[in-house]
mmCIF file of C-alpha atoms in Angstrom:
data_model
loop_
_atom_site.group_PDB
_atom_site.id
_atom_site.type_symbol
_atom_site.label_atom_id
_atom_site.label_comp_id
_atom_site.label_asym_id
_atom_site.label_seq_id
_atom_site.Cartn_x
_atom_site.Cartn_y
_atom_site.Cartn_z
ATOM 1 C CA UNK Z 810 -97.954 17.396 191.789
ATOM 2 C CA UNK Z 811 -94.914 16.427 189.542
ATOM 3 C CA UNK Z 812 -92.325 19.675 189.329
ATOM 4 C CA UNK Z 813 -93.425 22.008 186.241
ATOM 5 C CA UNK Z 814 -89.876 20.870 184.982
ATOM 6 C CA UNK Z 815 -91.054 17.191 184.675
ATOM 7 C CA UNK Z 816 -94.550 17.742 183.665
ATOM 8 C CA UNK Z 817 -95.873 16.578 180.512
ATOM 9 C CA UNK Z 818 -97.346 18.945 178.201
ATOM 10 C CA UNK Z 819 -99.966 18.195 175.959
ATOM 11 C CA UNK Z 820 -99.564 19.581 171.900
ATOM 12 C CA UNK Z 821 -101.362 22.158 170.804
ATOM 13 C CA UNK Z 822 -104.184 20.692 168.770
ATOM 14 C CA UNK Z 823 -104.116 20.431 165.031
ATOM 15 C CA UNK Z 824 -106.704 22.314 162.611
ATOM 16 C CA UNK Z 825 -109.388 19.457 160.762
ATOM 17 C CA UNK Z 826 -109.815 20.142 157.197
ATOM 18 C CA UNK Z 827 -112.701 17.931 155.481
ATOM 19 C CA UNK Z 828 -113.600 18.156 151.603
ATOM 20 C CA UNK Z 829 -114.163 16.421 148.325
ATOM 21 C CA UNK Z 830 -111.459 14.995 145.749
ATOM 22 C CA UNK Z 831 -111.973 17.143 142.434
ATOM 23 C CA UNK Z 832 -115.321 18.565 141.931
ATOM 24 C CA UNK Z 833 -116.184 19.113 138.480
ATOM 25 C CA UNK Z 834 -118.515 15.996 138.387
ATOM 26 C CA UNK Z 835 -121.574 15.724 135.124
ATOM 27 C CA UNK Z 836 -123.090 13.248 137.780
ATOM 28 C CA UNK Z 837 -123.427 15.774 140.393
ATOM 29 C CA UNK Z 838 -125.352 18.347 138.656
ATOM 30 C CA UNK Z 839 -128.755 18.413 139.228
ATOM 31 C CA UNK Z 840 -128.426 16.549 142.384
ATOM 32 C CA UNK Z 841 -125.434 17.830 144.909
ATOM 33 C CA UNK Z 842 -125.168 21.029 142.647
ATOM 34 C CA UNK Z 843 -128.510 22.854 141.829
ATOM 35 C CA UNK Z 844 -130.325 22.855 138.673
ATOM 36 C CA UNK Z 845 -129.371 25.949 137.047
ATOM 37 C CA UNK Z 846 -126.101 26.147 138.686
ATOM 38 C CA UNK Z 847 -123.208 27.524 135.988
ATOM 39 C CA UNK Z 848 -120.628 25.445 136.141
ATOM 40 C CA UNK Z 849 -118.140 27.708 136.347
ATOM 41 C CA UNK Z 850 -119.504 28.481 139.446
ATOM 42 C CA UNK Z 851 -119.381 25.100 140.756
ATOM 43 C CA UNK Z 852 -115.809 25.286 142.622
ATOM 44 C CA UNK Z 853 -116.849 28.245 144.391
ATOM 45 C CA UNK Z 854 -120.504 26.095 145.418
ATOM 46 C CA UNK Z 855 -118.564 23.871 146.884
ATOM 47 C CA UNK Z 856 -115.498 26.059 148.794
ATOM 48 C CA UNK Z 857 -118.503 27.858 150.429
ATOM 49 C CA UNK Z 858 -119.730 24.274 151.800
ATOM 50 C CA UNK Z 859 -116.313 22.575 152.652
ATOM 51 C CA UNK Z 860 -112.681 24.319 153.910
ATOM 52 C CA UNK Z 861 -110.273 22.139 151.630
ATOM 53 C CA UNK Z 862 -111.001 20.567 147.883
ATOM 54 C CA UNK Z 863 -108.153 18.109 146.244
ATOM 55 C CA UNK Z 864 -107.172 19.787 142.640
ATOM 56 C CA UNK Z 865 -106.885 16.444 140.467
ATOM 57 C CA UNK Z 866 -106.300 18.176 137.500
ATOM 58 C CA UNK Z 867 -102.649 18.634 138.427
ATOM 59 C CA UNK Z 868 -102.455 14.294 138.116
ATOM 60 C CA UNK Z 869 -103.645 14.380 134.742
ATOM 61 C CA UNK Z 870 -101.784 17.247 132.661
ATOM 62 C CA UNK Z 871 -100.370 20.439 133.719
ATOM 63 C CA UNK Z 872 -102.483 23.494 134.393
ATOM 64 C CA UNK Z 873 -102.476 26.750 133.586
ATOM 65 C CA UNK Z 874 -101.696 29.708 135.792
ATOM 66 C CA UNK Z 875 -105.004 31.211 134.849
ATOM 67 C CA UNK Z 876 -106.757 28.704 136.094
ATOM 68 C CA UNK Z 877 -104.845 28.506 140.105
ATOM 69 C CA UNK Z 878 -105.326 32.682 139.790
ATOM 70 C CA UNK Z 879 -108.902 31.497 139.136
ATOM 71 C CA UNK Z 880 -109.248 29.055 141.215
ATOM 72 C CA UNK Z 881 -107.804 30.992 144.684
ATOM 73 C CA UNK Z 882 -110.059 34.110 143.415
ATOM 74 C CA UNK Z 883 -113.276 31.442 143.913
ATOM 75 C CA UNK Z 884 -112.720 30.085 147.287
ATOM 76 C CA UNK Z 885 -113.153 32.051 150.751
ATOM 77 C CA UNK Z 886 -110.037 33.716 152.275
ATOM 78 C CA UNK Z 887 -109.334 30.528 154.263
ATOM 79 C CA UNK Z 888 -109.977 27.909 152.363
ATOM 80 C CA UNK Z 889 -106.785 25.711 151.257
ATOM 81 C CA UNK Z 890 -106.559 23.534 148.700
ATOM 82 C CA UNK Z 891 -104.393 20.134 148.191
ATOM 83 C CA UNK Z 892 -102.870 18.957 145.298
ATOM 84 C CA UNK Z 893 -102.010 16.075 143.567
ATOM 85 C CA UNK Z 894 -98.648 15.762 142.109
ATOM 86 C CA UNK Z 895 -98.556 14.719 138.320
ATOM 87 C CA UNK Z 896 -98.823 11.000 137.543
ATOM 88 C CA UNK Z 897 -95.956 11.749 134.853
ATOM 89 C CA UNK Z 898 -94.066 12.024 137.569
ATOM 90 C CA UNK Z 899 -95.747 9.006 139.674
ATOM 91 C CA UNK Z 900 -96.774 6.113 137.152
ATOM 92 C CA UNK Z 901 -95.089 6.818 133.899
ATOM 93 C CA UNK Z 902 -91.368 8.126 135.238
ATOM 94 C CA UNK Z 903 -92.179 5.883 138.179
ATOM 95 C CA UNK Z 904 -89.986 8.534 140.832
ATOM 96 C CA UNK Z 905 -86.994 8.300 138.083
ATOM 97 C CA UNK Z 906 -85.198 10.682 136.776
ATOM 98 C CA UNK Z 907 -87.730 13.431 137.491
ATOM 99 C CA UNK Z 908 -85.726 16.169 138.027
ATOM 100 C CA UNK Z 909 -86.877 18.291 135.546
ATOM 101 C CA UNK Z 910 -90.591 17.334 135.180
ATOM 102 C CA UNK Z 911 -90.790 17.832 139.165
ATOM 103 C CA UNK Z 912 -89.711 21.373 138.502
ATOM 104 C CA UNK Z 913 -91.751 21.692 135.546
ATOM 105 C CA UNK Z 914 -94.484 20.284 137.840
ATOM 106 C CA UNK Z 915 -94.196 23.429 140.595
ATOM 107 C CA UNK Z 916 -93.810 25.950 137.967
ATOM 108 C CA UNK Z 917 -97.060 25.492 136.265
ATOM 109 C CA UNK Z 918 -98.846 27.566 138.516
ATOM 110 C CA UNK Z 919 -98.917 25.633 141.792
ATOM 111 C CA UNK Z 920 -97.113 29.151 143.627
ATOM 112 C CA UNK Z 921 -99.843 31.310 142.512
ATOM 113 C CA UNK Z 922 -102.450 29.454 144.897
ATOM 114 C CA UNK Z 923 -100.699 31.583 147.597
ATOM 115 C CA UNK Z 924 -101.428 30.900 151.107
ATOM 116 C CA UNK Z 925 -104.252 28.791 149.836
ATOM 117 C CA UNK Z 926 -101.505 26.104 148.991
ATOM 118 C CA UNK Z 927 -101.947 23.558 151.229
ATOM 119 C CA UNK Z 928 -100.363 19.541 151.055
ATOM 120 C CA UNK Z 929 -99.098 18.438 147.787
ATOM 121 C CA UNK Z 930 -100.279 14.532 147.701
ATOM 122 C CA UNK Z 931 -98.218 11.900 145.436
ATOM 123 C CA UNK Z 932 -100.597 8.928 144.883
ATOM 124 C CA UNK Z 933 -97.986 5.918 143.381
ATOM 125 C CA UNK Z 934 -99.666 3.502 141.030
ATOM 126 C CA UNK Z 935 -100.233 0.165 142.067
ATOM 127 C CA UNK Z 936 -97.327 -1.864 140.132
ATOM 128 C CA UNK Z 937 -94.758 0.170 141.846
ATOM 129 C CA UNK Z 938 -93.774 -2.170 145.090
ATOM 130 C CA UNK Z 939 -91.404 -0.034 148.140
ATOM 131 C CA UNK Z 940 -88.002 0.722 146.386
ATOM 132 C CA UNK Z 941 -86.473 2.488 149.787
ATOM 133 C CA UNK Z 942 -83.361 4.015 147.627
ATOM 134 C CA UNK Z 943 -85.467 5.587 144.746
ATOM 135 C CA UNK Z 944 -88.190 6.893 147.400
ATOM 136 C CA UNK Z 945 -85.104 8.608 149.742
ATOM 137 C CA UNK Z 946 -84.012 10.211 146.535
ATOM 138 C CA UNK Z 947 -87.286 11.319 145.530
ATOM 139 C CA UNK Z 948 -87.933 12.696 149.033
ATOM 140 C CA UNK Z 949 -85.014 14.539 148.502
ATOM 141 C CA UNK Z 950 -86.091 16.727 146.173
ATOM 142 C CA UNK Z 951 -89.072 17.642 147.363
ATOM 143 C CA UNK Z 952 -89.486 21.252 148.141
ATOM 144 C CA UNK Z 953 -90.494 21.704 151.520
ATOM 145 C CA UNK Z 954 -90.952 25.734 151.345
ATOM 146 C CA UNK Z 955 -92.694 28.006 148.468
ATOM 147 C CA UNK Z 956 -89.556 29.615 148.872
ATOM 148 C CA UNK Z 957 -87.800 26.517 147.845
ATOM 149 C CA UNK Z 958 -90.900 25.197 145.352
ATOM 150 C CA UNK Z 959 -89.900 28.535 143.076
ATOM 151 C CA UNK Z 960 -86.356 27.524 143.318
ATOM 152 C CA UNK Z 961 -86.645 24.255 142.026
ATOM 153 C CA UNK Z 962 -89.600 25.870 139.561
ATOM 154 C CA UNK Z 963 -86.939 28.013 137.820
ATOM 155 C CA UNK Z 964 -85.141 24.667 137.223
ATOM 156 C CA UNK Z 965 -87.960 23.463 135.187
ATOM 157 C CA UNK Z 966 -87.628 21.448 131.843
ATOM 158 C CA UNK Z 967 -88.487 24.381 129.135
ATOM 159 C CA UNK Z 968 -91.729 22.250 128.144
ATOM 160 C CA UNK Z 969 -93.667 25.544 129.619
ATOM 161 C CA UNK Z 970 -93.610 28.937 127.768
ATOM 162 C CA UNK Z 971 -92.610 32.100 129.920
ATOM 163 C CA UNK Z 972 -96.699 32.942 130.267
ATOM 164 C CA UNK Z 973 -97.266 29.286 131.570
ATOM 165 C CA UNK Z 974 -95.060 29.206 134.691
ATOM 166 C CA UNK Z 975 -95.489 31.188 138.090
ATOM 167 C CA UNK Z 976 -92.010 30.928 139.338
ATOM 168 C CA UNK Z 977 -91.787 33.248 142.522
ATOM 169 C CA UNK Z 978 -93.795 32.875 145.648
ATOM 170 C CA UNK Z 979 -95.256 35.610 147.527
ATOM 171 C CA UNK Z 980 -93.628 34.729 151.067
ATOM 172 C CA UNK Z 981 -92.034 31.777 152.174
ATOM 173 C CA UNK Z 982 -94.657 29.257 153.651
ATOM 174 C CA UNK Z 983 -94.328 25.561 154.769
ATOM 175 C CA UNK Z 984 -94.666 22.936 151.951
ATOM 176 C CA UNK Z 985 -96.109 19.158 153.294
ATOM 177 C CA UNK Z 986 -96.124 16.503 151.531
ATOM 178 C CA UNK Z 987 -98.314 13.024 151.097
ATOM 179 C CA UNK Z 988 -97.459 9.592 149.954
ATOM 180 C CA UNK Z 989 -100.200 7.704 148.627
ATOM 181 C CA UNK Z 990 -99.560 4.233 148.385
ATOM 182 C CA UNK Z 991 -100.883 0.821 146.967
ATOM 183 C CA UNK Z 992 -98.743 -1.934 146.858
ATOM 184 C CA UNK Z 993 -98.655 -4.514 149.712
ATOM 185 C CA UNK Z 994 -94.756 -4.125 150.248
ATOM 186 C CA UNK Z 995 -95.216 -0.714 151.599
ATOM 187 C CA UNK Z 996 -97.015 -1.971 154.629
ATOM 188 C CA UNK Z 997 -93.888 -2.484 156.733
ATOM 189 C CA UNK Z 998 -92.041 -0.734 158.933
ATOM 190 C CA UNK Z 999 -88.748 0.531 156.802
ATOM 191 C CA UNK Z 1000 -91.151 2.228 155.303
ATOM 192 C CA UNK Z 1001 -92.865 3.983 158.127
ATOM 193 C CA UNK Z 1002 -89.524 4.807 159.418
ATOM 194 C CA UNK Z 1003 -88.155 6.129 156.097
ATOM 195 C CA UNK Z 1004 -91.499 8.551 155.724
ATOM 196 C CA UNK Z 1005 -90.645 9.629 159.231
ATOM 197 C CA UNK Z 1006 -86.954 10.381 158.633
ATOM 198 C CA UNK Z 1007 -88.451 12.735 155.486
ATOM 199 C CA UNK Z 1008 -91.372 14.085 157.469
ATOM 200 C CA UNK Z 1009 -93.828 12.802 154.530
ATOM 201 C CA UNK Z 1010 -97.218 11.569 155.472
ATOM 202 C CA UNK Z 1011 -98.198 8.432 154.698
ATOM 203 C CA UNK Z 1012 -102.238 8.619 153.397
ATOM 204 C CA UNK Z 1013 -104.410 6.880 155.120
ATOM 205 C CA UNK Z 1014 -106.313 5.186 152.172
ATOM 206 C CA UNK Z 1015 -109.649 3.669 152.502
ATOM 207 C CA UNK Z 1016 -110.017 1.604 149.731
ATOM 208 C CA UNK Z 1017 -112.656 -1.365 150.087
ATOM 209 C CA UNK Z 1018 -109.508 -3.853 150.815
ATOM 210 C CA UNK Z 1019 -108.843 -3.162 147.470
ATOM 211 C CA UNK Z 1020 -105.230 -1.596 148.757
ATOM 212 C CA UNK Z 1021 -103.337 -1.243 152.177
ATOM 213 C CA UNK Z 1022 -104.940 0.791 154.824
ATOM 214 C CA UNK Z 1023 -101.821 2.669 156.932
ATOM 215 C CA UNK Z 1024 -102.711 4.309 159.742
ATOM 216 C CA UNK Z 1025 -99.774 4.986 161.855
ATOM 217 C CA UNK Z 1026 -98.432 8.790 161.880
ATOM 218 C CA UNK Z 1027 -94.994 9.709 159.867
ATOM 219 C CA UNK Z 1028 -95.263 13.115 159.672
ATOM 220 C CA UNK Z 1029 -94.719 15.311 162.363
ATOM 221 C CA UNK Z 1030 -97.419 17.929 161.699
ATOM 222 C CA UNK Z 1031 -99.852 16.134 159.096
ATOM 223 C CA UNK Z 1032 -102.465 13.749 158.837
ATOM 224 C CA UNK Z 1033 -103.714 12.802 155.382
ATOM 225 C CA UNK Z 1034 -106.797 10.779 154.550
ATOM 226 C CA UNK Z 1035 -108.492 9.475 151.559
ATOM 227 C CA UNK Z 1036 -111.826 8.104 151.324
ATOM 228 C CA UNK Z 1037 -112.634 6.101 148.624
ATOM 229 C CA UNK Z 1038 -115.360 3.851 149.455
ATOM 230 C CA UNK Z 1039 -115.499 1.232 152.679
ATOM 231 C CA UNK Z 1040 -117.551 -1.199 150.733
ATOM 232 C CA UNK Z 1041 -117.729 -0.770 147.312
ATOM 233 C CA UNK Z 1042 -114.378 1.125 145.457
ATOM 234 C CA UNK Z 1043 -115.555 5.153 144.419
ATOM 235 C CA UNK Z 1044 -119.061 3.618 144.977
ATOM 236 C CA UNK Z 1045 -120.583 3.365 148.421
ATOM 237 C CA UNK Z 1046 -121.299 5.642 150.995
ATOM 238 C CA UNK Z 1047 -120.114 6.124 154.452
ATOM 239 C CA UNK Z 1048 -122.513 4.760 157.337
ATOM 240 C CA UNK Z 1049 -123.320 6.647 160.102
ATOM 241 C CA UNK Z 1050 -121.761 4.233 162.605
ATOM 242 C CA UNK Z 1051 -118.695 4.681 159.990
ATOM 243 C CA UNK Z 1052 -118.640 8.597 159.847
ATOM 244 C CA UNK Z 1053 -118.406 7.965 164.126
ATOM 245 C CA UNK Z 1054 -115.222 6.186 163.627
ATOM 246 C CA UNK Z 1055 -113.698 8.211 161.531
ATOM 247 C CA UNK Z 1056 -114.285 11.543 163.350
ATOM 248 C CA UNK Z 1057 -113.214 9.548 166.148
ATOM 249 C CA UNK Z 1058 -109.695 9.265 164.310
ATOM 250 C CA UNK Z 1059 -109.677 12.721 163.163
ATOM 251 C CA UNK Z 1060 -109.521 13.884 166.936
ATOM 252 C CA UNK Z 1061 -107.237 11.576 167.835
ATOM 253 C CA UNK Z 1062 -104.880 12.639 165.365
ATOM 254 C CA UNK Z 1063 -105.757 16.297 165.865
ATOM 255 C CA UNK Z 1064 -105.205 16.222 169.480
ATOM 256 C CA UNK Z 1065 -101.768 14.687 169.316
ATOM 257 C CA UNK Z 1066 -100.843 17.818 167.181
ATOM 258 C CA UNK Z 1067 -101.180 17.060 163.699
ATOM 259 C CA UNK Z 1068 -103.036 18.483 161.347
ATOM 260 C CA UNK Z 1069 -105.597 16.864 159.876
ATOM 261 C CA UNK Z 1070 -106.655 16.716 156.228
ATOM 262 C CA UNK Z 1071 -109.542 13.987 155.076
ATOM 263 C CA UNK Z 1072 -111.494 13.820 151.001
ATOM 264 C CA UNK Z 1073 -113.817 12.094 150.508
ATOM 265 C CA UNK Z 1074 -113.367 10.234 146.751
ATOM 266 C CA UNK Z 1075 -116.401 8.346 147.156
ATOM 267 C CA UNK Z 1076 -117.831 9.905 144.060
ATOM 268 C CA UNK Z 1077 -120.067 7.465 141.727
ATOM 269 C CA UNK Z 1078 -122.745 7.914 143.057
ATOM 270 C CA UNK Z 1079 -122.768 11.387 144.421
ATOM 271 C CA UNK Z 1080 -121.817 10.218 147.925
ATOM 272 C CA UNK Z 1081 -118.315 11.774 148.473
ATOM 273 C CA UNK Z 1082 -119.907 15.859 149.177
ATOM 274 C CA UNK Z 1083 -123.338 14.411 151.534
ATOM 275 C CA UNK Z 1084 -120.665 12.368 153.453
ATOM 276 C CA UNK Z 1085 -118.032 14.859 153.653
ATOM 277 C CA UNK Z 1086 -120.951 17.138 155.389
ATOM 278 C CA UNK Z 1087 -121.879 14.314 157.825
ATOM 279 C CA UNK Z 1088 -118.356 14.238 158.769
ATOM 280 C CA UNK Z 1089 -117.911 17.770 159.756
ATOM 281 C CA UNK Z 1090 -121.092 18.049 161.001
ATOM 282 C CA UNK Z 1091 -119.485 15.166 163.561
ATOM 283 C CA UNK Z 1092 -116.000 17.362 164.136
ATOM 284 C CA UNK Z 1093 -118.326 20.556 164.844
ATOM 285 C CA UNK Z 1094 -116.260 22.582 162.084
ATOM 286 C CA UNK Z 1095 -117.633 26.407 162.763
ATOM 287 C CA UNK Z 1096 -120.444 27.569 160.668
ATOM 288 C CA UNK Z 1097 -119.946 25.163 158.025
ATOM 289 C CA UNK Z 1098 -120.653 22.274 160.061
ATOM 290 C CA UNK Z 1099 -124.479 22.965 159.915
ATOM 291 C CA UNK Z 1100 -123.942 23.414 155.973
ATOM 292 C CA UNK Z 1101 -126.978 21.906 153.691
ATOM 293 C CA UNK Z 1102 -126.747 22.025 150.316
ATOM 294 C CA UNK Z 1103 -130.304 23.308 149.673
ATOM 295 C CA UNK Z 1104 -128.517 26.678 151.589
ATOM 296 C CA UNK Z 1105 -125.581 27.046 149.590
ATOM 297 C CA UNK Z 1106 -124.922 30.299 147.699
ATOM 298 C CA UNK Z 1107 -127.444 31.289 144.819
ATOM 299 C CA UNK Z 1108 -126.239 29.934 141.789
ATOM 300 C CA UNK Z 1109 -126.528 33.046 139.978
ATOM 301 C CA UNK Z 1110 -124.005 34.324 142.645
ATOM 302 C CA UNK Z 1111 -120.755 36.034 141.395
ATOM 303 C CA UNK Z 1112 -117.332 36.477 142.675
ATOM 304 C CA UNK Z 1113 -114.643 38.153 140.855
ATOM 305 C CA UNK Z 1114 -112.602 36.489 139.040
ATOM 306 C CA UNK Z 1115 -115.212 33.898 137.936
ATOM 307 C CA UNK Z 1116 -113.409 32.371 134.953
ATOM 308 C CA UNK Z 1117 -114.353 29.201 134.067
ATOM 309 C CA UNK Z 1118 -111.509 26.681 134.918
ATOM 310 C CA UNK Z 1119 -109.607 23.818 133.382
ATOM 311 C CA UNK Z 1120 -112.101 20.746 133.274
ATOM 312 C CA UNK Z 1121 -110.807 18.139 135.386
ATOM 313 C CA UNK Z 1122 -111.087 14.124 134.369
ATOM 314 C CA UNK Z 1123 -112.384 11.573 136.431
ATOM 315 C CA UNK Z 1124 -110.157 11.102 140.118
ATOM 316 C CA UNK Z 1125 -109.063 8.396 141.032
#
């Protein structure tokens, strides 16, 4: 036996987190939601069914702190949620000169999610080709504490009134972050090695071919994956031989000691939550593993704090 000094150790494992991207869908009602079901009462539906949701209504506009106080008060105590950084920020500023509307972009409410703030995931449009200087200096300013998110949030462009901004943090908590990318020139490996000098994950994207599909680790603690679709684009659903790979990932990555976060955006035609199931059915996730739909909370359940939140576009 090799001396304890030279011994290999194996990480801890990583925690598996499996849920939907968005879920205020018209589609869904009546089908994955109940008929009958309020939909203000859909978020909380869902939380009780999966242990992380991506809030997409953060891409599209800025929220309002109602709506996070709302939205943390609907979800069990340890649910987290993910979410996606403004596309202001991503596809119109293109990661320049953001300064401001990245602060403005943590002070809208983001800090008020609490310890149910999990990943924040940047999703770059697909004109934008691997600029290594701009993406250094945009990793830069990334907060990586809540500590350091309300910092920067107090820095934030005066677009927000004085009731529209959360701007302290309740205690200091890790911040991760998520680069979502789909331009071919980002499938190299400066760019692998320039997430890993920032500690950013690199999304694994699933996108029909449509965009690259990166699967190495660059972050030293987090795995992020997006499903969109293996065959058809937002469309198709996940085999079962599929839903066996990909679990098959997921402990791979979670047993080299990352965390592991996967959505499914598969959402057309209502496949994203049914798959989502399957796959934590697969990774055994505790009680909700065995979740059915037909089980889920009454709809006339109530929570407190059941305000109805900001509607949410499409994802994409």
């Amino acid at each position: 036996m090799a001396p304890a000094s030279t011994r290999r150790t194996s990480p801890a494992p990583g925690t598996v987190r499996v849920g939907i991207s968005g879920w205020r869908y018209p589609g869904w009602r009546g089908d994955f939601y109940p008929r009958g079901l309020v939909q203000r009462h859909e978020l909380r539906y869902a939380a009780d069914l999966f242990t992380s949701i991506e809030i997409n209504g953060t891409f599209y506009s800025l929220q309002r702190p109602t709506s996070f106080a709302t939205w943390r008060a609907e979800t069990p105590d340890d649910f987290v949620f993910a979410a996606k950084g403004g596309r202001f920020i991503t596809h119109m500023k293109k990661l320049s000169d953001i300064d401001g509307p990245l602060a403005t972009f943590f002070a809208q409410g983001l800090l008020g999610l609490g310890r149910k703030l999990g990943p924040v995931l940047w999703q770059l449009p697909p004109n934008l080709g691997f600029l290594p200087d701009r993406l250094a200096d945009f990793f830069a300013l990334l907060p990586r504490s809540t500590y350091a998110a309300a910092e920067l949030a107090r820095r934030h462009d005066g677009r927000l009134s004085e009731d529209r901004t959360v701007l302290e943090a309740d205690a200091d908590r890790p911040v991760r972050h998520a680069l979502e990318v789909r331009h071919p020139s980002f499938a190299t490996a400066a760019v692998r090695d320039l997430l890993r000098e920032h500690d950013i994950a690199l999304v694994v994207a699933d996108t029909a071919g449509r965009w690259p599909l990166l699967e190495e680790p660059t972050s030293s603690s987090l795995m992020y994956v997006r499903l969109h679709g293996d065959v058809e684009l937002y469309t198709s659903g996940y085999t079962d031989e599929a839903l066996d790979r990909w679990a098959d990932k997921v402990r791979r990555w979670r047993d080299d000691g990352r965390d592991v976060f996967v959505y499914f955006d598969n959402d057309v035609k209502v496949r994203a939550p049914y798959d989502a199931l399957a796959l934590m059915r697969r990774l055994g996730l505790g009680d909700k593993a065995a979740a059915d739909p037909a089980q889920a909370p009454s709809p006339n359940a109530t929570r407190r704090g059941a305000d109805d939140p900001a509607d949410q576009p499409p994802t994409m």
